[in-house]
Coordinates of C-alpha atoms in Angstrom, one line a residue:
M1 CA 10.3 -95.7 65.0
V2 CA 11.4 -96.8 68.5
R3 CA 13.7 -93.8 68.8
R4 CA 11.0 -91.4 67.7
L5 CA 8.6 -93.0 70.2
Y6 CA 11.2 -92.6 72.9
R7 CA 11.8 -89.0 72.1
W8 CA 8.1 -88.4 72.0
Y9 CA 7.6 -89.7 75.5
A10 CA 10.9 -88.2 76.8
G11 CA 9.7 -84.7 75.5
I12 CA 6.6 -84.6 77.7
G13 CA 6.3 -81.2 79.3
D14 CA 9.4 -79.7 77.6
D15 CA 7.3 -77.0 75.9
P16 CA 6.4 -74.7 78.9
R17 CA 3.4 -73.1 77.3
L18 CA 2.0 -76.3 76.0
A19 CA 2.6 -78.1 79.3
I20 CA 0.7 -75.5 81.2
A21 CA -2.2 -75.7 78.8
Q22 CA -2.2 -79.5 79.0
A23 CA -2.1 -79.5 82.8
T24 CA -4.9 -76.9 83.0
N25 CA -7.0 -78.9 80.7
L26 CA -6.4 -82.1 82.6
Y27 CA -7.5 -80.4 85.8
R28 CA -11.0 -80.6 84.3
Q29 CA -10.7 -84.0 82.6
V30 CA -8.9 -86.3 85.0
P31 CA -11.5 -86.2 87.8
L32 CA -14.0 -87.3 85.2
L33 CA -11.7 -90.1 84.2
Y34 CA -11.3 -91.5 87.7
G35 CA -15.0 -91.0 88.4
L36 CA -16.0 -93.0 85.3
L37 CA -13.5 -95.7 86.3
L38 CA -14.9 -96.0 89.8
I39 CA -18.6 -96.1 88.8
N40 CA -18.1 -98.7 86.0
S41 CA -15.8 -100.8 88.1
L42 CA -18.2 -100.8 91.1
A43 CA -21.0 -101.9 88.7
V44 CA -19.1 -104.8 87.3
A45 CA -17.9 -105.9 90.7
A46 CA -21.5 -105.9 91.9
T47 CA -22.8 -108.0 89.0
H48 CA -20.1 -110.7 89.7
R49 CA -20.4 -110.7 93.5
H50 CA -22.2 -114.1 93.5
S51 CA -20.4 -115.8 90.7
A52 CA -16.7 -114.8 91.2
P53 CA -14.5 -115.4 94.2
A54 CA -14.5 -112.7 97.0
V55 CA -10.9 -111.9 96.2
L56 CA -12.0 -110.6 92.8
T57 CA -15.2 -108.9 93.9
V58 CA -14.0 -107.4 97.2
T59 CA -10.3 -107.5 97.9
V60 CA -8.9 -106.5 94.5
P61 CA -11.6 -103.9 93.8
A62 CA -11.0 -102.4 97.3
I63 CA -7.3 -101.9 96.6
L64 CA -8.0 -100.5 93.1
F65 CA -10.8 -98.3 94.4
L66 CA -8.6 -96.9 97.2
I67 CA -5.9 -95.9 94.7
T68 CA -8.4 -94.5 92.3
L69 CA -10.3 -92.6 95.0
T70 CA -7.1 -91.0 96.3
R71 CA -6.1 -89.9 92.8
L72 CA -9.7 -88.6 92.2
L73 CA -9.7 -86.4 95.4
R74 CA -6.2 -85.1 94.6
W75 CA -7.3 -83.9 91.1
I76 CA -10.6 -82.5 92.4
G77 CA -8.6 -80.4 94.8
A78 CA -6.4 -79.2 91.9
A79 CA -9.5 -78.4 89.8
R80 CA -11.0 -76.4 92.6
R81 CA -7.9 -74.3 93.1
R82 CA -7.9 -73.5 89.3
A83 CA -4.4 -72.0 89.7
T84 CA -2.3 -71.9 86.7
P85 CA 0.7 -74.2 87.4
S86 CA 4.3 -73.2 86.8
P87 CA 6.1 -74.9 83.9
A88 CA 8.0 -77.1 86.2
L89 CA 4.9 -78.2 88.1
A90 CA 2.9 -78.8 84.9
R91 CA 5.8 -80.9 83.5
R92 CA 5.9 -83.0 86.7
Q93 CA 2.2 -83.6 86.7
L94 CA 2.1 -84.6 83.0
R95 CA 4.9 -87.1 83.5
T96 CA 3.3 -88.5 86.7
I97 CA 0.0 -89.0 84.8
T98 CA 1.8 -90.8 82.0
A99 CA 3.8 -93.0 84.4
A100 CA 0.7 -93.9 86.4
A101 CA -1.5 -94.6 83.3
G102 CA 0.3 -97.8 82.4
P103 CA 0.2 -99.6 85.8
I104 CA -3.4 -98.5 86.6
A105 CA -4.7 -99.5 83.2
T106 CA -2.9 -102.8 83.4
A107 CA -4.3 -103.5 86.8
Y108 CA -7.9 -102.8 85.8
M109 CA -7.5 -104.7 82.6
M110 CA -6.2 -107.8 84.3
W111 CA -8.9 -107.6 86.9
S112 CA -11.7 -107.4 84.3
L113 CA -10.2 -110.2 82.2
M114 CA -10.2 -112.5 85.3
L115 CA -13.8 -111.6 85.9
M116 CA -14.7 -112.6 82.4
R117 CA -14.0 -116.2 83.3
Y118 CA -16.9 -116.3 85.8
G119 CA -20.6 -116.1 85.6
G120 CA -23.0 -116.7 82.7
P121 CA -23.0 -115.1 79.2
A122 CA -24.6 -111.9 80.5
Q123 CA -22.0 -111.4 83.2
Q124 CA -19.1 -112.1 80.8
T125 CA -20.6 -109.8 78.2
H126 CA -20.9 -107.1 80.9
A127 CA -17.2 -107.5 81.8
A128 CA -16.3 -107.2 78.1
V129 CA -18.5 -104.1 77.6
Y130 CA -17.2 -102.6 80.8
L131 CA -13.6 -102.9 79.7
S132 CA -14.2 -101.6 76.1
T133 CA -16.4 -98.6 77.1
T134 CA -14.2 -97.7 80.0
V135 CA -11.1 -97.6 77.9
M136 CA -12.8 -95.4 75.3
G137 CA -14.0 -93.0 78.0
C138 CA -10.4 -92.8 79.4
L139 CA -9.0 -92.1 76.0
F140 CA -11.5 -89.2 75.6
C141 CA -10.5 -87.8 79.0
L142 CA -6.8 -88.0 78.1
M143 CA -7.1 -86.2 74.7
S144 CA -4.8 -83.4 75.9
L145 CA -2.1 -85.9 76.8
P146 CA -1.8 -88.3 73.8
Q147 CA 1.2 -90.2 75.3
A148 CA -0.8 -91.4 78.3
A149 CA -3.9 -92.2 76.0
L150 CA -1.7 -94.3 73.7
L151 CA -0.2 -96.1 76.7
V152 CA -3.6 -96.9 78.0
A153 CA -4.8 -98.2 74.7
I154 CA -1.7 -100.4 74.2
M155 CA -2.0 -101.8 77.7
V156 CA -5.7 -102.6 77.5
V157 CA -6.8 -103.2 73.9
P158 CA -4.4 -106.0 72.7
P159 CA -4.9 -108.2 75.8
F160 CA -8.6 -107.6 75.6
V161 CA -8.8 -108.5 71.9
A162 CA -6.7 -111.7 72.5
A163 CA -8.9 -112.7 75.4
C164 CA -12.1 -112.3 73.3
L165 CA -10.7 -114.1 70.3
T166 CA -9.8 -117.2 72.4
N167 CA -13.3 -117.3 73.8
D168 CA -15.5 -119.9 72.1
E169 CA -18.4 -117.4 71.7
M170 CA -18.4 -115.7 68.3
M171 CA -20.0 -112.6 69.9
F172 CA -16.8 -111.9 71.8
A173 CA -14.7 -112.1 68.7
V174 CA -17.0 -109.5 67.0
I175 CA -16.8 -107.3 70.1
A176 CA -13.1 -107.5 70.1
I177 CA -12.7 -106.6 66.4
N178 CA -15.3 -103.7 66.8
V179 CA -13.4 -102.4 69.9
A180 CA -10.1 -102.5 68.1
L181 CA -11.4 -100.6 65.1
V182 CA -13.2 -98.0 67.3
V183 CA -10.1 -97.5 69.4
T184 CA -7.9 -97.2 66.3
V185 CA -10.2 -94.5 64.9
L186 CA -10.5 -92.8 68.3
L187 CA -6.7 -92.6 68.6
R188 CA -6.5 -91.0 65.1
V189 CA -9.2 -88.5 66.1
L190 CA -7.3 -87.9 69.4
F191 CA -4.1 -87.1 67.7
N192 CA -5.8 -84.8 65.2
S193 CA -7.5 -83.0 68.1
F194 CA -4.2 -82.7 70.0
D195 CA -2.6 -81.2 66.9
Y196 CA -5.4 -78.6 66.8
F197 CA -5.0 -78.1 70.6
R198 CA -1.3 -77.6 70.2
G199 CA -1.9 -75.2 67.3
Q200 CA -4.3 -73.2 69.5
V201 CA -1.8 -73.0 72.3
A202 CA 0.9 -71.8 69.8
A203 CA -1.5 -69.3 68.3
R204 CA -2.4 -68.0 71.8
A205 CA 1.3 -67.8 72.6
A206 CA 1.9 -65.8 69.4
L207 CA -1.0 -63.5 70.3
E208 CA 0.4 -63.0 73.8
H209 CA 3.8 -62.3 72.3
Q210 CA 2.2 -59.8 69.9
H211 CA 0.3 -58.2 72.7
A212 CA 3.4 -57.9 74.8
E213 CA 5.3 -56.5 71.8
L214 CA 2.4 -54.0 71.3
V215 CA 2.5 -53.0 74.9
R216 CA 6.3 -52.5 74.7
L217 CA 6.0 -50.5 71.5
N218 CA 3.2 -48.4 73.0
A219 CA 5.4 -47.7 76.0
E220 CA 8.3 -46.9 73.7
N221 CA 6.1 -44.6 71.6
G222 CA 4.8 -43.0 74.7
R223 CA 8.4 -42.4 75.9
L224 CA 9.4 -41.1 72.5
A225 CA 6.3 -38.8 72.4
R226 CA 7.5 -37.3 75.7
T227 CA 11.2 -37.0 74.7
D228 CA 12.9 -34.5 72.6
S229 CA 14.5 -36.4 69.7
L230 CA 17.5 -34.0 69.3
T231 CA 18.7 -33.6 72.9
G232 CA 17.1 -36.6 74.6
L233 CA 15.6 -34.3 77.2
P234 CA 11.9 -34.6 78.2
N235 CA 9.8 -32.4 75.9
R236 CA 7.0 -29.9 76.3
R237 CA 4.3 -32.6 76.7
Q238 CA 6.2 -34.2 79.5
F239 CA 6.9 -30.8 81.1
H240 CA 3.2 -30.0 81.3
H241 CA 2.4 -33.5 82.5
D242 CA 4.9 -33.3 85.3
L243 CA 3.8 -29.7 86.2
D244 CA 0.2 -30.8 86.4
L245 CA 1.1 -33.6 88.8
L246 CA 3.2 -31.3 91.0
A247 CA 0.5 -28.7 91.1
A248 CA -2.3 -31.2 91.8
S249 CA -0.3 -32.9 94.6
D250 CA -1.6 -32.4 98.1
D251 CA 1.5 -33.4 100.0
G252 CA 2.5 -29.8 100.6
A253 CA 5.9 -30.1 98.8
T254 CA 7.2 -26.8 97.4
F255 CA 8.6 -26.6 93.9
A256 CA 9.6 -24.0 91.3
V257 CA 8.8 -23.6 87.6
G258 CA 11.5 -22.2 85.4
L259 CA 11.5 -21.1 81.7
L260 CA 14.9 -20.6 80.1
D261 CA 15.4 -18.8 76.7
L262 CA 18.7 -18.5 75.0
D263 CA 19.8 -15.0 74.2
R264 CA 22.1 -15.4 71.2
F265 CA 21.1 -18.6 69.6
K266 CA 19.6 -17.3 66.4
P267 CA 22.8 -15.5 65.3
V268 CA 24.6 -18.8 65.7
N269 CA 22.0 -20.5 63.4
D270 CA 22.2 -17.7 60.9
T271 CA 26.0 -17.5 60.9
Y272 CA 27.1 -21.1 61.1
G273 CA 24.0 -23.0 60.0
H274 CA 21.4 -25.1 61.6
H275 CA 23.7 -28.1 61.9
V276 CA 26.0 -26.2 64.3
G277 CA 22.9 -24.9 66.1
D278 CA 21.7 -28.5 66.7
L279 CA 25.1 -29.5 67.9
L280 CA 25.1 -26.5 70.3
L281 CA 21.7 -27.5 71.7
V282 CA 23.0 -31.1 72.3
E283 CA 26.0 -29.8 74.1
L284 CA 23.9 -27.3 76.0
A285 CA 21.5 -30.1 77.1
R286 CA 24.4 -32.2 78.2
R287 CA 25.9 -29.4 80.3
M288 CA 22.5 -28.5 81.9
R289 CA 21.8 -32.1 82.7
A290 CA 25.2 -32.5 84.4
I291 CA 24.8 -29.3 86.4
A292 CA 21.2 -29.9 87.5
G293 CA 20.9 -31.7 90.8
L294 CA 18.7 -34.7 91.5
S295 CA 15.8 -32.4 92.5
T296 CA 15.8 -30.5 89.2
T297 CA 14.6 -31.9 85.8
I298 CA 15.5 -30.1 82.6
Y299 CA 13.0 -30.1 79.6
R300 CA 13.3 -28.8 76.1
L301 CA 10.1 -27.0 75.2
G302 CA 11.0 -26.3 71.6
G303 CA 13.5 -24.2 69.6
D304 CA 15.9 -22.6 72.0
E305 CA 13.5 -22.6 74.9
F306 CA 13.9 -24.9 77.9
G307 CA 12.0 -25.6 81.1
L308 CA 12.9 -26.8 84.5
L309 CA 11.0 -28.1 87.5
T310 CA 12.8 -28.1 90.9
V311 CA 11.4 -29.8 93.9
G312 CA 12.6 -28.6 97.3
A313 CA 13.1 -25.4 99.3
R314 CA 12.6 -22.1 97.6
D315 CA 16.1 -20.8 98.3
E316 CA 17.6 -24.0 96.8
A317 CA 15.4 -23.5 93.7
V318 CA 16.5 -19.9 93.2
T319 CA 20.2 -20.9 93.7
A320 CA 19.9 -23.8 91.3
A321 CA 18.2 -21.5 88.6
Q322 CA 20.9 -18.8 89.0
W323 CA 23.7 -21.3 88.8
L324 CA 22.2 -23.0 85.7
C325 CA 21.7 -19.6 84.0
Q326 CA 25.3 -18.6 84.8
S327 CA 26.8 -21.9 83.7
I328 CA 25.5 -21.8 80.1
A329 CA 27.2 -18.4 79.6
A330 CA 30.5 -20.2 79.4
P331 CA 31.7 -20.9 75.8
F332 CA 30.8 -24.2 74.1
S333 CA 33.1 -26.2 71.9
V334 CA 31.2 -27.3 68.8
G335 CA 33.7 -29.1 66.6
E336 CA 36.4 -26.6 65.9
L337 CA 34.2 -23.6 66.8
R338 CA 34.0 -21.8 70.2
V339 CA 30.4 -20.6 70.6
A340 CA 29.1 -18.5 73.4
V341 CA 25.4 -17.9 74.2
G342 CA 23.6 -16.5 77.2
G343 CA 20.3 -17.3 78.7
S344 CA 17.4 -15.5 80.4
L345 CA 15.5 -17.4 83.0
G346 CA 12.1 -16.7 84.6
L347 CA 11.3 -18.5 87.8
M348 CA 8.0 -19.0 89.6
L349 CA 7.9 -20.4 93.1
S350 CA 4.9 -22.6 93.8
D351 CA 2.0 -21.6 95.9
D352 CA -0.8 -23.8 97.1
S353 CA -3.4 -21.5 95.6
E354 CA -2.1 -21.5 92.1
S355 CA -2.8 -23.9 89.3
A356 CA -0.4 -25.3 86.8
N357 CA -1.4 -22.8 84.1
E358 CA -1.0 -19.9 86.5
L359 CA 2.4 -21.1 87.5
F360 CA 3.5 -21.4 83.9
D361 CA 2.1 -18.0 83.0
C362 CA 3.9 -16.4 85.9
A363 CA 7.2 -18.1 84.9
D364 CA 6.7 -16.9 81.3
Y365 CA 6.1 -13.3 82.5
A366 CA 9.2 -13.5 84.7
L367 CA 11.1 -14.7 81.6
Y368 CA 9.8 -11.8 79.6
Y369 CA 10.9 -9.4 82.4
A370 CA 14.4 -11.0 82.6
K371 CA 14.8 -10.9 78.8
R372 CA 13.3 -7.5 77.9
I373 CA 13.8 -5.5 81.1
N374 CA 16.8 -6.9 82.9
G375 CA 18.6 -7.8 79.6
G376 CA 19.3 -11.4 80.6
G377 CA 20.0 -13.4 83.8
T378 CA 17.5 -14.8 86.2
C379 CA 14.3 -13.2 87.3
V380 CA 12.1 -14.5 90.1
F381 CA 8.4 -13.7 89.8
T382 CA 7.4 -11.0 92.4
P383 CA 4.2 -9.4 93.6
D384 CA 4.9 -6.4 91.4
M385 CA 4.9 -8.6 88.4
A386 CA 1.6 -10.1 89.7
R387 CA 0.1 -6.6 89.7
A388 CA 1.5 -6.1 86.2
I389 CA -0.2 -9.3 85.0
R390 CA -3.5 -8.2 86.6
T391 CA -3.1 -4.9 84.7
D392 CA -2.4 -6.7 81.5
R393 CA -5.4 -9.0 82.0
A394 CA -7.6 -6.0 82.7
I395 CA -6.4 -4.4 79.5
E396 CA -6.9 -7.6 77.6
A397 CA -10.5 -8.0 79.0
A398 CA -11.2 -4.4 78.1
L399 CA -9.9 -5.0 74.6
Q400 CA -12.0 -8.1 74.2
A401 CA -15.1 -6.2 75.2
S402 CA -14.3 -3.0 73.3
A403 CA -16.0 -1.7 70.2
L404 CA -12.8 -1.0 68.3
E405 CA -14.5 1.0 65.6
D406 CA -15.7 3.5 68.2
E407 CA -12.9 3.5 70.8
L408 CA -9.9 3.2 68.5
R409 CA -8.6 6.3 66.7
V410 CA -5.6 7.0 64.5
V411 CA -3.0 9.8 64.6
A412 CA -0.5 10.8 61.9
Q413 CA 3.2 11.6 62.3
P414 CA 4.9 13.1 59.3
I415 CA 8.1 11.7 57.7
V416 CA 10.2 14.4 56.1
A417 CA 13.0 14.6 53.5
A418 CA 16.0 15.3 55.7
A419 CA 17.7 17.6 53.1
T420 CA 14.6 19.7 52.0
G421 CA 12.3 19.4 54.9
T422 CA 9.4 18.4 52.7
I423 CA 6.8 16.1 54.3
T424 CA 6.8 13.1 52.0
A425 CA 4.6 10.6 54.0
V426 CA 2.6 10.2 57.2
E427 CA 2.7 7.2 59.4
W428 CA -0.7 6.2 60.9
L429 CA -0.5 5.1 64.5
A430 CA -3.2 3.6 66.7
R431 CA -4.5 5.1 69.9
W432 CA -7.0 3.6 72.3
H433 CA -9.1 5.0 75.1
G434 CA -11.1 2.3 76.9
P435 CA -14.1 3.2 79.0
L436 CA -12.9 1.0 81.8
V437 CA -9.1 1.4 81.6
G438 CA -8.8 4.9 80.2
E439 CA -6.0 5.9 77.8
V440 CA -3.6 3.0 77.3
P441 CA -0.1 3.5 75.8
P442 CA 0.2 1.9 72.4
A443 CA 3.2 -0.2 73.4
E444 CA 1.0 -1.9 76.1
F445 CA -2.2 -2.6 74.3
I446 CA -0.5 -3.6 71.0
A447 CA 1.6 -6.2 72.8
I448 CA -1.4 -7.5 74.6
A449 CA -3.4 -7.6 71.4
E450 CA -0.7 -9.6 69.7
R451 CA -1.0 -12.2 72.4
S452 CA -4.8 -12.4 72.3
L453 CA -5.1 -12.3 68.5
L454 CA -7.0 -9.1 68.6
I455 CA -4.2 -7.5 66.6
H456 CA -5.8 -8.5 63.4
D457 CA -9.0 -6.4 64.2
I458 CA -6.8 -3.5 65.4
T459 CA -4.7 -3.5 62.2
L460 CA -7.8 -3.6 59.9
A461 CA -9.4 -0.8 61.9
V462 CA -6.3 1.4 61.6
F463 CA -6.2 0.8 57.8
R464 CA -9.9 1.7 57.5
K465 CA -9.6 4.9 59.6
G466 CA -6.3 5.9 58.1
L467 CA -7.3 5.4 54.5
A468 CA -10.6 7.3 55.2
A469 CA -8.7 10.2 56.8
A470 CA -6.1 10.2 53.9
R471 CA -8.8 11.3 51.4
A472 CA -8.4 14.8 52.9
L473 CA -4.6 14.8 52.3
P474 CA -2.7 15.6 49.2
A475 CA -2.7 12.8 46.6
E476 CA 1.1 12.7 46.4
L477 CA 1.5 12.0 50.1
A478 CA 2.6 8.5 51.0
L479 CA 0.7 6.6 53.7
S480 CA 2.5 4.3 56.1
F481 CA 0.9 1.5 58.2
N482 CA 2.4 -1.0 60.6
L483 CA 1.9 -4.7 60.5
S484 CA 2.6 -7.1 63.4
A485 CA 4.2 -10.5 63.1
R486 CA 0.8 -12.2 63.4
D487 CA -0.6 -10.0 60.6
L488 CA 2.2 -10.8 58.3
H489 CA 1.8 -14.6 58.8
S490 CA -2.0 -14.5 58.5
P491 CA -3.2 -15.0 54.9
A492 CA -6.8 -13.9 55.9
T493 CA -5.5 -10.6 57.3
M494 CA -3.4 -9.9 54.3
V495 CA -6.3 -10.5 52.0
S496 CA -8.5 -8.2 54.1
I497 CA -5.8 -5.4 53.9
E498 CA -5.7 -5.6 50.1
R499 CA -9.5 -5.5 50.1
E500 CA -9.5 -2.3 52.3
I501 CA -7.0 -0.6 50.1
A502 CA -9.0 -1.4 47.0
A503 CA -12.3 -0.2 48.6
S504 CA -10.7 3.1 49.6
G505 CA -9.9 4.1 46.1
I506 CA -6.3 5.1 47.1
A507 CA -3.6 4.0 44.7
P508 CA -1.6 1.1 46.2
E509 CA 1.6 2.9 45.2
R510 CA 1.0 5.4 47.9
I511 CA 0.8 2.7 50.6
W512 CA 3.9 1.8 52.7
I513 CA 3.8 -1.3 55.0
E514 CA 6.1 -1.3 57.9
V515 CA 7.2 -4.6 59.5
T516 CA 9.7 -5.1 62.3
E517 CA 12.8 -7.2 62.2
T518 CA 11.3 -9.5 64.8
A519 CA 8.2 -10.1 62.7
V520 CA 10.2 -10.8 59.6
M521 CA 12.8 -13.0 61.1
R522 CA 10.3 -15.3 62.9
D523 CA 9.9 -17.1 59.5
P524 CA 12.0 -15.3 56.8
P525 CA 10.8 -17.5 53.9
A526 CA 7.1 -17.0 54.8
A527 CA 7.6 -13.3 55.4
A528 CA 9.4 -12.9 52.1
R529 CA 6.5 -14.5 50.3
A530 CA 3.9 -12.3 52.0
L531 CA 5.9 -9.1 51.4
A532 CA 6.5 -10.1 47.7
Q533 CA 2.7 -10.5 47.4
L534 CA 2.2 -6.9 48.6
R535 CA 4.9 -5.5 46.3
A536 CA 3.3 -7.3 43.4
R537 CA 0.2 -5.1 44.1
G538 CA 2.3 -1.9 44.0
I539 CA 2.6 -1.6 47.8
K540 CA 6.0 -0.7 49.2
V541 CA 7.6 -2.3 52.2
A542 CA 9.7 -0.8 55.0
L543 CA 11.7 -2.6 57.6
D544 CA 10.9 -0.9 60.9
D545 CA 13.1 -0.7 64.1
F546 CA 16.2 -1.9 62.3
G547 CA 19.0 -2.8 64.6
T548 CA 16.9 -4.1 67.5
G549 CA 16.3 -7.6 66.1
Y550 CA 18.5 -10.5 64.9
S551 CA 18.5 -10.0 61.2
S552 CA 21.7 -10.7 59.2
L553 CA 22.8 -8.9 56.1
S554 CA 22.1 -12.0 54.0
N555 CA 18.4 -12.1 55.1
L556 CA 18.1 -8.3 54.6
H557 CA 19.4 -8.7 51.1
Q558 CA 16.9 -11.5 50.3
L559 CA 13.8 -9.7 51.5
P560 CA 11.7 -7.6 49.1
L561 CA 12.2 -4.2 50.8
D562 CA 12.1 -0.6 49.7
K563 CA 13.0 1.2 52.8
V564 CA 14.8 0.7 56.2
K565 CA 13.9 2.7 59.3
I566 CA 16.7 3.0 61.9
D567 CA 15.5 2.5 65.4
R568 CA 15.3 5.6 67.7
S569 CA 17.7 4.0 70.2
F570 CA 20.7 4.7 67.9
L571 CA 19.7 8.4 67.5
A572 CA 19.8 9.0 71.2
D573 CA 23.6 8.6 71.1
V574 CA 24.3 9.7 67.6
E575 CA 26.8 12.4 68.7
A576 CA 29.0 9.7 70.4
A577 CA 31.5 7.9 68.2
R578 CA 29.9 4.5 68.6
G579 CA 26.4 5.7 67.7
W580 CA 27.7 7.7 64.8
A581 CA 29.5 4.6 63.4
V582 CA 26.4 2.4 63.6
V583 CA 24.0 4.9 62.0
A584 CA 26.6 5.7 59.3
A585 CA 27.1 2.0 58.6
V586 CA 23.3 1.5 58.2
V587 CA 23.0 4.5 55.9
A588 CA 25.8 3.2 53.7
M589 CA 24.4 -0.2 53.6
C590 CA 21.0 1.1 52.5
R591 CA 22.6 3.2 49.8
S592 CA 24.5 0.1 48.5
L593 CA 21.3 -1.9 48.4
A594 CA 19.3 1.0 46.8
L595 CA 17.0 1.3 49.8
D596 CA 15.6 4.5 51.2
C597 CA 16.7 5.1 54.8
V598 CA 14.5 6.8 57.5
A599 CA 15.9 7.8 61.0
E600 CA 13.2 7.5 63.7
G601 CA 13.2 9.5 67.0
V602 CA 14.8 12.7 65.7
E603 CA 14.3 15.2 68.5
T604 CA 17.1 17.8 68.2
E605 CA 18.6 19.9 65.4
A606 CA 22.0 18.4 66.2
Q607 CA 20.7 15.0 65.3
R608 CA 19.2 16.2 62.1
E609 CA 22.4 17.9 61.0
A610 CA 24.4 14.7 61.9
L611 CA 22.0 12.7 59.7
L612 CA 22.5 15.1 56.8
R613 CA 26.2 14.8 57.1
I614 CA 26.1 11.0 56.7
G615 CA 23.6 11.2 53.8
C616 CA 20.4 9.9 55.5
D617 CA 17.4 10.4 53.2
F618 CA 14.4 10.8 55.5
A619 CA 13.7 11.6 59.2
Q620 CA 10.9 11.3 61.6
G621 CA 10.4 12.5 65.1
Y622 CA 9.2 15.2 67.5
L623 CA 11.7 17.7 66.0
F624 CA 9.3 17.9 63.1
S625 CA 6.0 17.0 64.7
P626 CA 4.5 14.8 67.3
P627 CA 1.6 12.5 66.1
V628 CA -1.5 14.6 65.4
E629 CA -5.2 13.9 65.0
P630 CA -6.4 13.3 61.4
E631 CA -8.2 16.7 61.4
A632 CA -5.0 18.5 62.2
A633 CA -2.9 16.6 59.7
A634 CA -4.1 18.7 56.7
V635 CA -3.4 22.0 58.7
L636 CA 0.0 20.7 59.6
L637 CA 0.9 20.0 56.0
H638 CA -0.2 23.4 54.9
E639 CA 1.6 25.2 57.8
W640 CA 4.7 23.1 57.2
D641 CA 4.8 24.0 53.5
R642 CA 4.3 27.7 54.3
R643 CA 7.1 27.8 56.8
R644 CA 9.4 25.8 54.4
E645 CA 8.7 28.3 51.6
A646 CA 9.3 31.3 53.9
A647 CA 12.6 29.8 55.0

């Protein structure tokens, strides 16, 4: 018991959180304690001033009051500051209070017991009541420091009880027993209250810990939300956040926005698998991070697209972008493989008059120019590109405001059997003349429509007009329509196309749907499902512009296809050995897969004869006919049959 009591007193203030809470609570309680002690002591000294010696009513109280008043003022100052003490200060204050409690309590106890010897019964009773009530008040004020409260009780109550029991008056014995019982119960209540107080402090500490952990987790989640999990680079969200900050800054600092797209990443994924592709992206990110200077931050925006923000002079930004684009062309070591990819990079230099969205759009347009026009490398956005963007936006605005049913028209270009010259099908193509922009080339307004989602309306309009015009054509003639990537991956558009075909009364077996490699390879499984749904209705499927995308033979074999159309770019050089070999290989592949083969862009008799020699089934191009208006299509078919019969 003695050891436990010693450890209890020796451990005062060892728990930092509890010590701070105790000291903070005592800042409010201790001034009340000393105030109570002063008032009660002054009262008892006054009642004994005529019956007790001056040393007990003046000298001793003056010394005690001076000590008490000094302590009172000190604690009042601490209470007014209301500053949370440090753990060390709180520990020191608690130990000081405990150490002072014993001597001060003993001094006041001895003084009051000596006063009880003087005066009449009323004065002696006043001294006894003073001592008992004061000790109870002090215990209440020391509830947050039970060691000091217990010390006060031990120093005061036993001597008081003994003094009362030795008094001849029975009343003092009753008072002594009553005070002993009340103090015992009060100490029990005090310890229970302190246990609750300690539990509250522990609970608050636990809540603070949980809050700190929650803040840490939120910060970590925020960091993860802005970080690419594969490469460890900042992601698209962080890119746009940083771009917004740079664009909104008014310090006049110049910066550049870059968008980088890998040129040969998809074949790596298709050939070696996504695992190798992921490892390549990790190595690529490591190389770019090592090459980029302190002023350049690299981001992964998604897939094989990266972004960069460079703060500094414009020449430095251009040089950094060019060096970065050139460096990734060097081969990468991925396990035992040596993989080489290239990159196209579009760069936009900041201007005070441009917003973050405008800067991003310009960098994206520069990337498009670098990839599609320059064939790779770095392209810096120029005023000419700005004019092209304005033209595109004017076309887009005209498209948005156009009445497609009135302004859009269709033309037909025949597809002939290469061997016999018989027209077997016509391909319906869209043409648009806007009141504000005039005649717009199909390659321009179709590309813009795909970006603005108007392509769905254009596709459905072409189907309606083409199917309506086809009623004047022979029933055995096949009808070919083009679908964009957005159409192919839009269930609503696919359902609308089926509805248009059913409403036209034309047999689905006459319909051919042409999709490009790029549209199919954006999501091969989804494309395969959509195409299989069309073929289940009897509609046939052709792969358009073959050779310009990134499809592999395995993907081509898995797709539900009926026909392959060779892109016109190969026909331009068909008489050269290289072009001959490519076209011959495609024709042979189609034959092995039991697919019809159509050569696009046939413009000379030499090209037609070369196609016949390698066994190509069908041909299409200006050699046979340019696209004609629907009214002229029936005349063209009749004239073509007449000339073929005459020949």
